[in-house]
Amino acid sequence: MRFITMDIKKCVVCRNCEYACSFQHTGDFNRADSNIRVAYHDDIKICLPQTCMHCEDAWCMEICPAAAITKNEETGAVEIDSGRCAGCKMCILACPFGNIHFDKSNLISRKCNLCKGEPQCVAACISGALQYVTAGDSCRNNREIFQRFMATLHTPL
Amino acid sequence: MQLVIIGNSAAGLSALEAFRKRDRTSPVTVITKESTIPYSRVLLPYYLRGKTTFKNLFIRSEDYYSQMGATCITDAVVKLLSEKQTLILENSAPVSYDRLLIATGSSPVKPPIPGLEGKGIHHLWTLADVENLMPCFKKGKSVVVLGSGFVSLQGAWAALSRGLDVTVVELLSRIMPNALDDHGAQILTASMKQSGVDLRINTRTLKVEQTHDGKLKLYFNNGHDLVSDFIIVGTGVRPNIDFLEGTGIEVDNGVVVNHHMKTTLPHVYAAGDVAQVPSTFGGPCVIHALWPTALETGRIAGACMAGENISYEGSLNMNVTQMFGITVASMGKFMDVEGAETWTDKTLSHGQYLKILMKDGVPVGATCAGGSELVSTLGLLRPLIREKISIQGDPAALKKMLAQNMTRYHQAYGKGASCAL
Ligand SMILES: Cc1cc2nc3c(=O)[nH]c(=O)nc-3n(C[C@H](O)[C@H](O)[C@H](O)COP(=O)(O)OP(=O)(O)OC[C@H]3O[C@@H](n4cnc5c(N)ncnc54)[C@H](O)[C@@H]3O)c2cc1C
Ligand code: SF4
């Protein structure tokens, strides 16, 4: 099991990952077509590349009324089958991270699919902020990650 | 232990799958009066519109039941003999159960309008309805949609997309009262009219007549009568509970259940549209009649029937659709209510609308109209509404707060540790 991790201290908001993602999926460099989005919060000096966490019990996967979202057993990626997606946007409403986007030309939803196990955003990252790492003791699966996320919501800032 | 599930839609499937995760051996029988292979009601308007294929309506494979170790009976349940723990079916032998799940959903009802039956009068609810409707969906034909709820308008949008002449008739003074606030409804109304829908609010249908050239004439209280090729009736639904008559099961607007989806009858559970379930906000039980709620309540019922003691966190209504060129969505409490603060995003461009409702600093709901990015914001809010997390300051701080949360989380587990984004 492998994950994409990111080190927010290293990210320099060059947005190479966004371009690489767009190119991989559309053959063109259009940031709006990227599945990874670098959120830059100027006021609090936070740059946060955000892409799908491939949750173990993914809310989008449960909710999809078209059975279009499945987990790729090989890569662990939560994937949308573009042939089945009807574009109802229920997955966008269900994602607690805002990581599913709408493809305005094909009128369906789209998201990261880990590029079949060779994520191009990671390959294009110039600072080493994005890494594709193997699961370890500190984190065995995405269920734990999700639980930690929910816990951080409860701790006051 | 013999488990019987009535219904093979959202709630029934979700229950079966949750049950099988915990119990791989007990025999399970699923009974449905519709298609043996499960299909998705949500997709029906998309199919009418040509946005998805007939094949894609089916959301499980043909060998699904054998994979799940379940038997499927295609027949209608006509009676529950609760003391004998037995179901009477229309055409097949009786079926006994040790545990029973009622996941029978609801059916549309017609308002008491004289002449509203027979040829040309349709509903948009089941696969059979859509198979009847499809031949009517021809360019140049005219349709009147009675009712302006979520499903009715999806039908209207599908008809318009196919080049039909569409009239929507609503008794009340605005559209979509259960899914949008006044402002959102205004935005959608404007796009509907711009797309060419003849929308008639404050209009009561008095009677319907078949004309001799095979059309339907509708008479309205304001005298602006019209003739149409067919009618889609979408004015309300009621739970499918006829077979429960005489059992003494507690029914209010639907079958009343507790946090474990247990009804008032021993060994009998209910989930989905047929059930009146706890709400995430506490207070009286509700029927949201939504796909996500059907999945969630089905999952809880399935787990509980397998002997696990889990409780439902309560239904949170959530709705999204794109029609007439815009996306509208809502979640939780989205109508301006007393005691709640309303925040609207003033930074959005023209035609984009986002409103968040807060109570004592905790977000309780939101609604939006415009582009799909706004829908993501509602998604970010859902865990906060569910977990009752307060936002310091106004909701404008929401994205910042989430970013800070994510950041702390990354700092704690990110560097060096194997942890995903
Ligand atoms: C056209 C349409 C569009 C919709 N769009 C959306 C949407 O965009 N978003 C959303 O959240 N919700 C939507 N909904 C609502 C959503 O489909 C329902 O909330 C959901 O299907 C409820 O699931 P359920 O399993 O409770 O019941 P149902 O889906 O109604 O299924 C009931 C099952 O019970 C069986 N059954 C009933 N009575 C008997 C009997 N006596 N004997 C045997 N079997 C019986 C039926 O055959 C069926 O299998 C839509 C509904 C429709 C009709
Ligand atoms: S938009 Fe597509 S993938 Fe997302 S829930 Fe709807 S049908 Fe499924």
XYZ file of C-alpha atoms and ligand atoms in Angstrom:
639
model
C 0.000 0.000 0.000
C 1.441 3.353 -1.035
C 0.353 6.913 -0.294
C 1.112 10.361 -1.606
C 2.433 12.429 1.292
C 3.227 16.087 1.348
C 5.486 18.272 3.416
C 3.907 21.690 3.669
C 7.203 23.253 4.721
C 8.744 22.304 1.399
C 5.966 23.284 -1.000
C 6.812 26.495 -2.854
C 3.502 26.783 -4.771
C 5.179 26.306 -8.149
C 2.077 24.383 -9.273
C 4.106 21.950 -11.373
C 2.024 19.162 -9.856
C -1.149 20.766 -11.174
C 0.275 21.072 -14.682
C 1.614 17.515 -14.613
C -1.763 16.180 -13.526
C -3.606 18.119 -16.196
C -1.190 16.931 -18.886
C -1.480 13.317 -17.756
C -5.285 13.329 -17.995
C -6.022 15.709 -20.842
C -2.797 16.059 -22.831
C -2.873 19.772 -22.166
C -1.580 22.122 -19.478
C -4.685 23.581 -17.940
C -4.662 24.019 -14.171
C -8.454 23.887 -14.021
C -8.261 20.294 -15.284
C -5.946 19.161 -12.512
C -7.066 16.778 -9.808
C -4.423 18.056 -7.404
C -4.951 21.645 -6.304
C -2.457 23.728 -4.365
C -4.400 25.863 -1.934
C -2.405 28.950 -1.007
C -3.644 30.835 2.023
C -1.735 34.096 1.869
C -2.899 35.449 5.228
C -1.833 32.437 7.264
C 1.097 31.519 4.987
C -0.075 28.028 4.265
C 0.378 26.242 0.970
C -1.403 22.969 0.857
C -1.374 20.703 -2.176
C -4.634 18.801 -1.931
C -5.507 15.609 -3.697
C -7.603 12.541 -2.994
C -6.722 10.640 0.183
C -8.152 7.397 -1.255
C -10.068 6.775 1.974
C -10.530 3.176 2.997
C -14.288 3.538 3.509
C -14.607 6.413 1.078
C -17.775 8.458 1.499
C -17.888 9.187 -2.236
C -17.693 5.482 -3.001
C -20.569 4.622 -0.695
C -22.811 7.390 -1.949
C -22.374 7.107 -5.720
C -25.839 6.151 -7.033
C -24.313 4.883 -10.278
C -21.866 2.423 -8.687
C -19.206 4.296 -10.644
C -16.652 4.574 -7.831
C -14.551 1.578 -6.858
C -11.276 0.829 -5.133
C -8.479 -0.387 -7.376
C -7.199 -3.433 -5.511
C -3.728 -3.108 -6.989
C -2.948 0.550 -6.338
C -5.445 1.268 -3.570
C -6.774 4.184 -5.598
C -10.425 5.164 -5.307
C -11.371 5.571 -8.971
C -14.306 6.988 -10.918
C -15.349 4.968 -13.959
C -16.019 7.681 -16.529
C -18.196 5.271 -18.517
C -20.600 4.850 -15.611
C -20.540 8.327 -14.042
C -23.771 10.231 -14.761
C -22.428 13.527 -13.434
C -24.878 13.790 -10.523
C -22.248 15.473 -8.260
C -23.261 13.510 -5.186
C -19.634 12.476 -4.684
C -18.550 16.135 -4.741
C -21.105 16.846 -2.037
C -19.961 13.829 -0.035
C -16.174 14.407 -0.084
C -15.119 15.977 3.221
C -11.889 17.305 1.677
C -13.156 18.989 -1.484
C -11.015 16.691 -3.607
C -13.471 15.707 -6.343
C -13.901 18.106 -9.244
C -16.323 18.466 -12.106
C -15.150 18.002 -15.666
C -17.089 20.690 -17.485
C -16.379 19.380 -20.971
C -17.516 15.803 -20.351
C -20.046 16.685 -17.624
C -18.808 14.032 -15.236
C -16.888 14.056 -11.977
C -13.200 13.304 -11.861
C -10.547 12.743 -9.266
C -7.030 11.463 -8.664
C -6.470 7.832 -9.665
C -2.797 7.698 -8.618
C -1.942 7.458 -12.351
C -2.126 3.655 -12.098
C 0.578 3.690 -9.439
C 2.928 6.273 -10.945
C 1.598 9.620 -9.762
C 2.809 12.324 -12.141
C 2.330 15.123 -9.583
C 4.979 13.505 -7.411
C 7.319 13.028 -10.378
C 6.987 16.729 -11.266
C 7.395 18.140 -7.745
C 10.525 20.306 -7.679
C 10.921 20.662 -3.909
C 10.379 17.143 -2.638
C 7.177 18.239 -0.899
C 5.222 15.447 -2.576
C 6.362 11.883 -1.979
C 4.947 8.518 -2.899
C 5.718 6.387 0.117
C 4.993 2.909 1.389
C 2.743 2.364 4.373
C 4.659 2.042 7.606
C 4.125 1.548 11.313
C 3.028 5.124 11.916
C 0.229 4.708 9.475
C -0.933 1.392 8.154
C -3.902 2.381 6.087
C -6.157 5.200 5.039
C -8.732 4.384 7.665
C -6.285 5.506 10.360
C -5.535 8.673 8.460
C -9.178 9.464 8.192
C -9.748 8.887 11.876
C -6.887 11.255 12.659
C -8.400 13.884 10.408
C -11.711 13.622 12.210
C -9.908 13.887 15.544
C -8.112 17.086 14.505
C -11.497 18.656 13.878
C -12.296 18.240 17.545
C -9.099 19.708 18.978
C -9.379 23.492 19.275
C -6.853 25.511 17.315
C -30.794 -17.350 11.653
C -32.855 -16.565 8.570
C -32.678 -12.929 7.471
C -35.279 -11.563 5.078
C -34.966 -8.180 3.383
C -37.911 -6.655 1.514
C -36.569 -4.292 -1.137
C -33.414 -4.412 -3.267
C -32.760 -0.715 -3.667
C -30.485 1.666 -1.730
C -31.516 0.618 1.783
C -31.931 -3.096 1.071
C -28.581 -3.455 -0.723
C -26.714 -1.443 1.854
C -28.203 -3.597 4.626
C -27.353 -6.833 2.838
C -23.750 -5.741 2.296
C -23.308 -4.530 5.886
C -24.819 -7.767 7.177
C -22.539 -9.938 5.049
C -19.451 -8.093 6.249
C -20.260 -9.405 9.704
C -22.112 -12.646 9.074
C -20.977 -14.765 6.144
C -23.088 -17.837 6.829
C -26.670 -17.081 7.859
C -29.134 -17.521 4.992
C -30.496 -14.318 3.491
C -33.541 -13.901 1.260
C -34.206 -10.667 -0.609
C -37.725 -10.013 -1.898
C -38.479 -7.378 -4.504
C -41.498 -6.680 -6.635
C -39.363 -4.905 -9.216
C -36.334 -5.806 -11.317
C -34.298 -8.683 -9.840
C -31.054 -6.950 -10.772
C -30.879 -3.803 -8.647
C -31.154 -0.478 -10.452
C -30.696 3.101 -9.328
C -33.743 5.342 -9.064
C -31.495 8.424 -8.929
C -30.276 7.713 -12.457
C -33.733 7.478 -14.032
C -33.901 11.179 -15.022
C -30.341 10.941 -16.385
C -31.427 8.053 -18.575
C -34.485 9.973 -19.780
C -32.205 12.854 -20.662
C -29.816 10.556 -22.515
C -27.001 11.290 -20.069
C -26.591 7.636 -19.134
C -27.397 4.329 -20.825
C -30.060 1.762 -19.971
C -27.309 -0.697 -19.053
C -25.791 1.775 -16.597
C -29.050 1.998 -14.625
C -28.220 -1.413 -13.166
C -25.870 -0.993 -10.235
C -25.103 -4.603 -9.371
C -24.105 -7.551 -11.543
C -26.288 -10.485 -12.553
C -24.453 -12.845 -10.229
C -24.675 -10.383 -7.333
C -26.946 -12.533 -5.158
C -24.862 -15.655 -5.572
C -21.753 -13.633 -4.729
C -23.511 -12.317 -1.631
C -24.785 -15.753 -0.693
C -28.382 -14.585 -0.904
C -31.532 -15.748 -2.664
C -33.733 -13.275 -4.492
C -37.476 -13.733 -4.888
C -39.206 -11.466 -7.394
C -42.688 -11.059 -5.987
C -44.750 -8.631 -3.923
C -45.179 -9.025 -0.186
C -48.878 -8.662 0.577
C -49.028 -9.394 4.300
C -46.870 -9.604 7.371
C -47.970 -12.107 10.000
C -45.793 -10.784 12.773
C -46.738 -13.375 15.388
C -45.834 -16.218 13.042
C -42.798 -14.297 11.753
C -43.971 -15.008 8.235
C -44.531 -13.003 5.066
C -47.342 -13.760 2.636
C -46.392 -13.182 -1.007
C -48.682 -12.531 -3.936
C -47.680 -15.522 -6.104
C -45.060 -17.515 -4.193
C -44.998 -19.592 -1.022
C -44.889 -17.806 2.355
C -41.451 -16.846 3.673
C -40.477 -17.083 7.344
C -37.864 -14.979 9.052
C -35.898 -14.718 12.234
C -35.047 -11.106 11.431
C -36.827 -8.928 8.916
C -35.869 -5.658 7.248
C -38.557 -3.502 5.693
C -36.868 -1.461 2.951
C -39.867 -0.999 0.695
C -39.444 2.711 -0.016
C -42.337 4.868 -1.061
C -44.655 5.315 -4.025
C -46.027 8.424 -5.688
C -49.609 9.413 -4.952
C -51.971 11.367 -7.159
C -53.721 14.443 -5.847
C -57.532 14.233 -5.928
C -57.972 15.922 -9.312
C -60.868 14.595 -11.420
C -59.693 12.922 -14.631
C -56.122 12.435 -13.437
C -55.920 8.793 -14.525
C -55.752 6.650 -17.595
C -53.878 7.248 -20.806
C -51.146 9.869 -20.795
C -50.889 10.202 -16.998
C -47.428 9.204 -15.753
C -45.190 9.170 -12.717
C -41.411 9.335 -12.672
C -40.486 6.919 -9.929
C -39.655 3.386 -11.068
C -37.910 1.720 -13.981
C -41.336 0.701 -15.303
C -42.468 4.352 -15.188
C -39.449 5.377 -17.220
C -39.999 2.618 -19.769
C -43.531 3.983 -20.220
C -42.286 7.561 -20.432
C -39.452 7.001 -22.882
C -41.668 6.672 -26.006
C -43.399 9.973 -25.049
C -40.083 11.826 -24.860
C -40.079 12.884 -28.515
C -39.083 16.255 -29.864
C -42.066 18.495 -30.453
C -44.357 16.743 -27.934
C -45.716 18.663 -24.975
C -45.717 17.683 -21.304
C -47.183 19.188 -18.149
C -45.335 18.395 -14.939
C -47.517 18.673 -11.858
C -45.390 19.592 -8.844
C -42.021 21.304 -8.631
C -40.088 19.133 -6.224
C -36.651 17.747 -6.878
C -37.745 14.742 -8.941
C -40.432 16.637 -10.893
C -37.978 19.284 -11.987
C -35.455 16.652 -13.022
C -38.191 15.200 -15.217
C -38.936 18.648 -16.616
C -35.244 19.207 -17.358
C -34.974 15.834 -19.103
C -38.019 16.645 -21.243
C -36.695 20.080 -22.122
C -33.290 18.639 -23.043
C -35.060 16.287 -25.455
C -36.821 19.160 -27.191
C -40.255 18.849 -25.622
C -42.542 21.721 -24.786
C -42.537 21.835 -20.971
C -44.993 23.388 -18.521
C -44.457 23.052 -14.759
C -47.466 23.650 -12.524
C -46.964 24.398 -8.828
C -49.676 25.027 -6.283
C -47.428 27.045 -3.972
C -45.800 30.398 -4.645
C -42.314 28.971 -5.256
C -40.474 25.869 -6.500
C -38.528 23.193 -4.560
C -39.603 24.072 -1.017
C -37.880 21.003 0.453
C -34.510 21.493 -1.149
C -33.845 25.211 -1.643
C -34.272 28.486 0.205
C -36.162 31.396 -1.352
C -33.133 32.967 -2.973
C -31.852 29.681 -4.422
C -35.354 28.978 -5.735
C -35.396 32.405 -7.403
C -32.096 31.721 -9.149
C -33.313 28.343 -10.387
C -36.656 29.837 -11.438
C -34.844 32.400 -13.554
C -32.778 29.716 -15.336
C -35.841 27.567 -15.862
C -37.714 30.369 -17.526
C -34.680 31.356 -19.550
C -34.353 27.767 -20.762
C -37.912 27.977 -22.028
C -40.026 26.306 -19.331
C -43.529 27.656 -18.891
C -43.549 27.797 -15.075
C -46.886 28.432 -13.422
C -46.785 28.998 -9.687
C -49.852 29.611 -7.494
C -51.779 27.410 -9.882
C -54.358 24.805 -8.920
C -55.333 22.116 -11.411
C -59.105 21.680 -11.292
C -59.639 18.794 -13.679
C -58.187 16.907 -16.613
C -60.077 15.735 -19.690
C -59.105 13.388 -22.504
C -59.681 15.164 -25.826
C -60.933 13.197 -28.850
C -57.593 13.623 -30.646
C -55.889 11.704 -27.845
C -54.510 14.637 -25.889
C -55.168 15.925 -22.383
C -56.816 19.186 -21.485
C -55.971 20.693 -18.097
C -58.259 23.226 -16.414
C -56.694 25.629 -13.920
C -58.144 27.939 -11.260
C -56.843 31.015 -13.105
C -58.522 30.047 -16.376
C -55.291 29.700 -18.393
C -56.191 26.155 -19.440
C -53.953 24.192 -21.754
C -53.736 21.064 -23.871
C -50.832 18.673 -23.613
C -49.692 15.290 -24.951
C -49.003 13.828 -21.523
C -48.691 14.640 -17.812
C -46.078 13.685 -15.226
C -47.530 13.719 -11.719
C -44.942 14.463 -9.043
C -46.936 15.906 -6.196
C -46.062 13.623 -3.319
C -45.275 10.128 -2.118
C -46.334 7.787 0.637
C -44.485 4.893 2.269
C -45.126 1.357 0.989
C -46.655 -0.127 4.126
C -49.966 -1.671 3.038
C -48.733 -5.158 3.907
C -48.203 -4.056 7.525
C -51.874 -3.492 8.181
C -53.144 -5.206 11.293
C -49.679 -5.834 12.761
C -49.903 -2.946 15.216
C -46.477 -1.657 14.135
C -46.033 2.015 15.004
C -46.439 4.174 11.937
C -46.396 7.955 11.884
C -45.416 9.449 8.505
C -43.414 6.274 7.972
C -42.466 3.222 10.002
C -41.064 4.567 13.257
C -37.607 3.249 14.204
C -35.028 3.879 16.921
C -31.276 4.500 16.552
C -30.760 0.820 15.707
C -33.450 0.900 12.980
C -35.651 -1.346 15.129
C -39.385 -0.971 14.704
C -41.884 -1.542 17.494
C -42.372 -5.174 16.356
C -39.941 -7.810 17.669
C -37.174 -8.800 15.189
C -38.427 -6.310 12.617
C -36.243 -3.461 11.339
C -36.911 -0.718 8.789
C -34.620 1.541 6.734
C -34.678 3.918 3.781
C -37.599 5.967 2.496
C -40.161 3.833 4.300
C -38.689 4.600 7.724
C -39.000 7.625 9.946
C -35.540 7.882 11.458
C -33.649 10.010 13.998
C -32.284 13.296 12.677
C -28.727 14.516 13.238
C -30.207 17.555 14.972
C -32.164 15.488 17.519
C -35.861 16.254 17.934
C -38.610 14.357 16.167
C -37.798 11.569 13.710
C -37.827 12.469 10.025
C -38.241 11.029 6.543
C -35.705 12.727 4.295
C -36.415 10.301 1.445
C -32.901 10.638 0.080
C -30.416 8.169 -1.355
C -27.643 8.899 1.219
C -30.038 8.436 4.141
C -31.293 5.163 2.655
C -27.691 3.895 2.402
C -26.794 4.976 5.919
C -29.897 3.601 7.591
C -29.581 0.381 5.586
C -25.993 0.006 6.754
C -26.979 0.486 10.415
C -29.857 -1.979 10.085
C -27.599 -4.558 8.409
C -24.993 -4.296 11.151
C -27.579 -4.455 13.938
C -29.327 -7.455 12.400
C -25.947 -9.202 12.384
C -25.787 -8.599 16.121
C -23.556 -5.543 16.280
C -24.683 -2.861 18.654
C -24.223 0.332 16.653
C -26.347 3.455 16.659
C -27.280 5.799 13.855
C -25.810 9.275 14.181
C -28.974 10.687 12.625
C -29.960 11.641 9.122
C -28.493 14.783 7.598
C -30.374 15.810 4.490
C -28.140 16.540 1.508
C -29.165 17.184 -2.027
C -27.471 18.252 -5.214
C -28.455 18.491 -8.830
C -27.529 20.271 -11.997
C -30.399 21.353 -14.165
C -31.374 24.178 -16.480
C -27.704 25.102 -16.658
C -26.987 25.585 -12.958
C -26.000 23.482 -10.004
C -28.055 23.740 -6.839
C -27.396 21.992 -3.550
C -28.457 22.076 0.067
C -27.572 20.374 3.327
C -29.040 20.423 6.842
C -30.939 23.559 7.792
C -30.941 25.961 4.892
C -34.124 27.972 5.451
C -33.716 31.173 7.450
C -34.871 30.211 10.922
C -35.106 32.085 14.147
C -32.115 31.770 16.425
C -29.754 30.948 13.576
C -27.248 33.326 12.046
C -27.105 33.552 8.295
C -23.888 34.182 6.413
C -23.737 34.703 2.675
C -20.511 34.787 0.715
C -20.204 38.319 -0.617
C -17.011 37.616 -2.532
C -18.732 35.444 -5.136
C -19.300 36.640 -8.672
C -22.737 37.390 -10.089
C -25.042 34.374 -10.305
C -23.111 32.426 -7.649
C -24.796 31.982 -4.301
C -23.567 30.385 -1.080
C -25.285 30.665 2.266
C -24.250 29.034 5.530
C -26.443 28.873 8.624
C -24.876 28.804 12.086
C -26.310 28.274 15.510
C -24.186 29.236 18.533
C -21.096 29.172 16.348
C -21.810 25.707 14.949
C -22.725 25.330 11.285
C -26.143 23.675 10.908
C -26.667 23.837 7.182
C -25.910 25.479 3.880
C -27.227 25.941 0.390
C -25.741 27.063 -2.898
C -26.590 27.815 -6.493
C -24.161 28.344 -9.354
C -21.044 26.321 -10.102
C -19.919 22.934 -8.779
C -17.032 24.390 -6.712
C -19.666 25.627 -4.261
C -20.823 22.053 -3.780
C -17.336 21.178 -2.481
C -17.733 23.768 0.243
C -20.901 22.044 1.416
C -18.900 18.823 1.447
C -16.280 20.373 3.730
C -19.044 21.493 6.060
C -20.643 18.088 6.435
C -18.266 16.676 9.074
C -18.567 19.944 11.020
C -22.368 19.838 10.964
C -22.362 16.163 11.886
C -19.815 16.488 14.683
C -21.181 19.876 15.834
C -17.808 21.617 15.556
C -17.846 25.351 16.192
C -16.153 27.793 13.856
C -14.383 30.703 15.514
C -15.557 33.872 13.852
C -17.748 33.956 10.787
C -17.988 31.199 8.214
C -15.578 33.107 5.982
C -12.972 31.649 8.309
C -14.132 28.166 7.461
C -11.728 27.384 4.647
C -8.909 28.876 6.669
C -9.851 26.802 9.656
C -9.931 23.636 7.591
C -6.570 24.502 6.066
C -5.121 25.012 9.530
C -6.569 21.739 10.694
C -5.123 19.889 7.744
C -1.815 21.588 8.320
C -1.515 20.571 11.929
C -2.440 17.137 10.885
C 0.292 17.045 8.260
C 2.818 18.426 10.679
C 1.979 15.745 13.185
C 2.145 12.845 10.783
C 3.542 14.144 7.550
C 7.257 14.506 7.509
C 9.145 11.257 7.607
C 6.109 9.291 8.691
C 4.247 7.272 6.133
C 1.039 9.116 5.864
C -1.134 10.296 3.055
C -2.026 13.826 2.185
C -36.576 9.768 -10.241
C -35.923 9.856 -8.903
C -34.783 10.639 -8.726
C -34.168 10.736 -7.477
N -33.055 11.497 -7.342
C -32.444 11.570 -6.145
C -31.249 12.326 -5.975
O -30.738 12.943 -6.916
N -30.667 12.357 -4.741
C -31.200 11.681 -3.690
O -30.635 11.728 -2.607
N -32.323 10.950 -3.816
C -32.953 10.884 -5.021
N -34.093 10.127 -5.139
C -34.599 9.417 -3.958
C -33.907 8.059 -3.791
O -33.964 7.362 -4.992
C -34.578 7.290 -2.681
O -34.391 7.999 -1.477
C -34.017 5.885 -2.522
O -34.178 5.151 -3.688
C -34.681 5.177 -1.361
O -34.228 3.879 -1.294
P -35.062 2.732 -0.571
O -34.204 1.525 -0.666
O -35.503 3.185 0.751
O -36.418 2.561 -1.409
P -36.719 2.413 -2.943
O -35.587 2.866 -3.770
O -38.027 3.058 -3.170
O -36.878 0.847 -3.164
C -37.943 0.118 -2.640
C -37.747 -1.362 -2.887
O -38.779 -2.096 -2.239
C -39.406 -2.979 -3.137
N -40.796 -3.129 -2.695
C -41.674 -2.158 -2.346
N -42.835 -2.681 -1.927
C -42.705 -4.025 -2.009
C -43.552 -5.126 -1.707
N -44.775 -4.944 -1.221
N -43.084 -6.364 -1.933
C -41.836 -6.562 -2.405
N -40.984 -5.567 -2.686
C -41.419 -4.307 -2.492
C -39.219 -2.358 -4.487
O -39.297 -3.331 -5.489
C -37.815 -1.773 -4.340
O -36.846 -2.764 -4.554
C -34.716 10.033 -6.387
C -35.859 9.241 -6.556
C -36.458 9.144 -7.798
C -37.666 8.300 -7.955
S -20.935 12.379 -10.155
Fe -20.520 10.388 -11.101
S -19.015 9.393 -9.730
Fe -19.902 11.139 -8.610
S -21.587 10.219 -7.419
Fe -22.505 10.974 -9.361
S -22.440 9.231 -10.768
Fe -21.052 8.736 -9.038
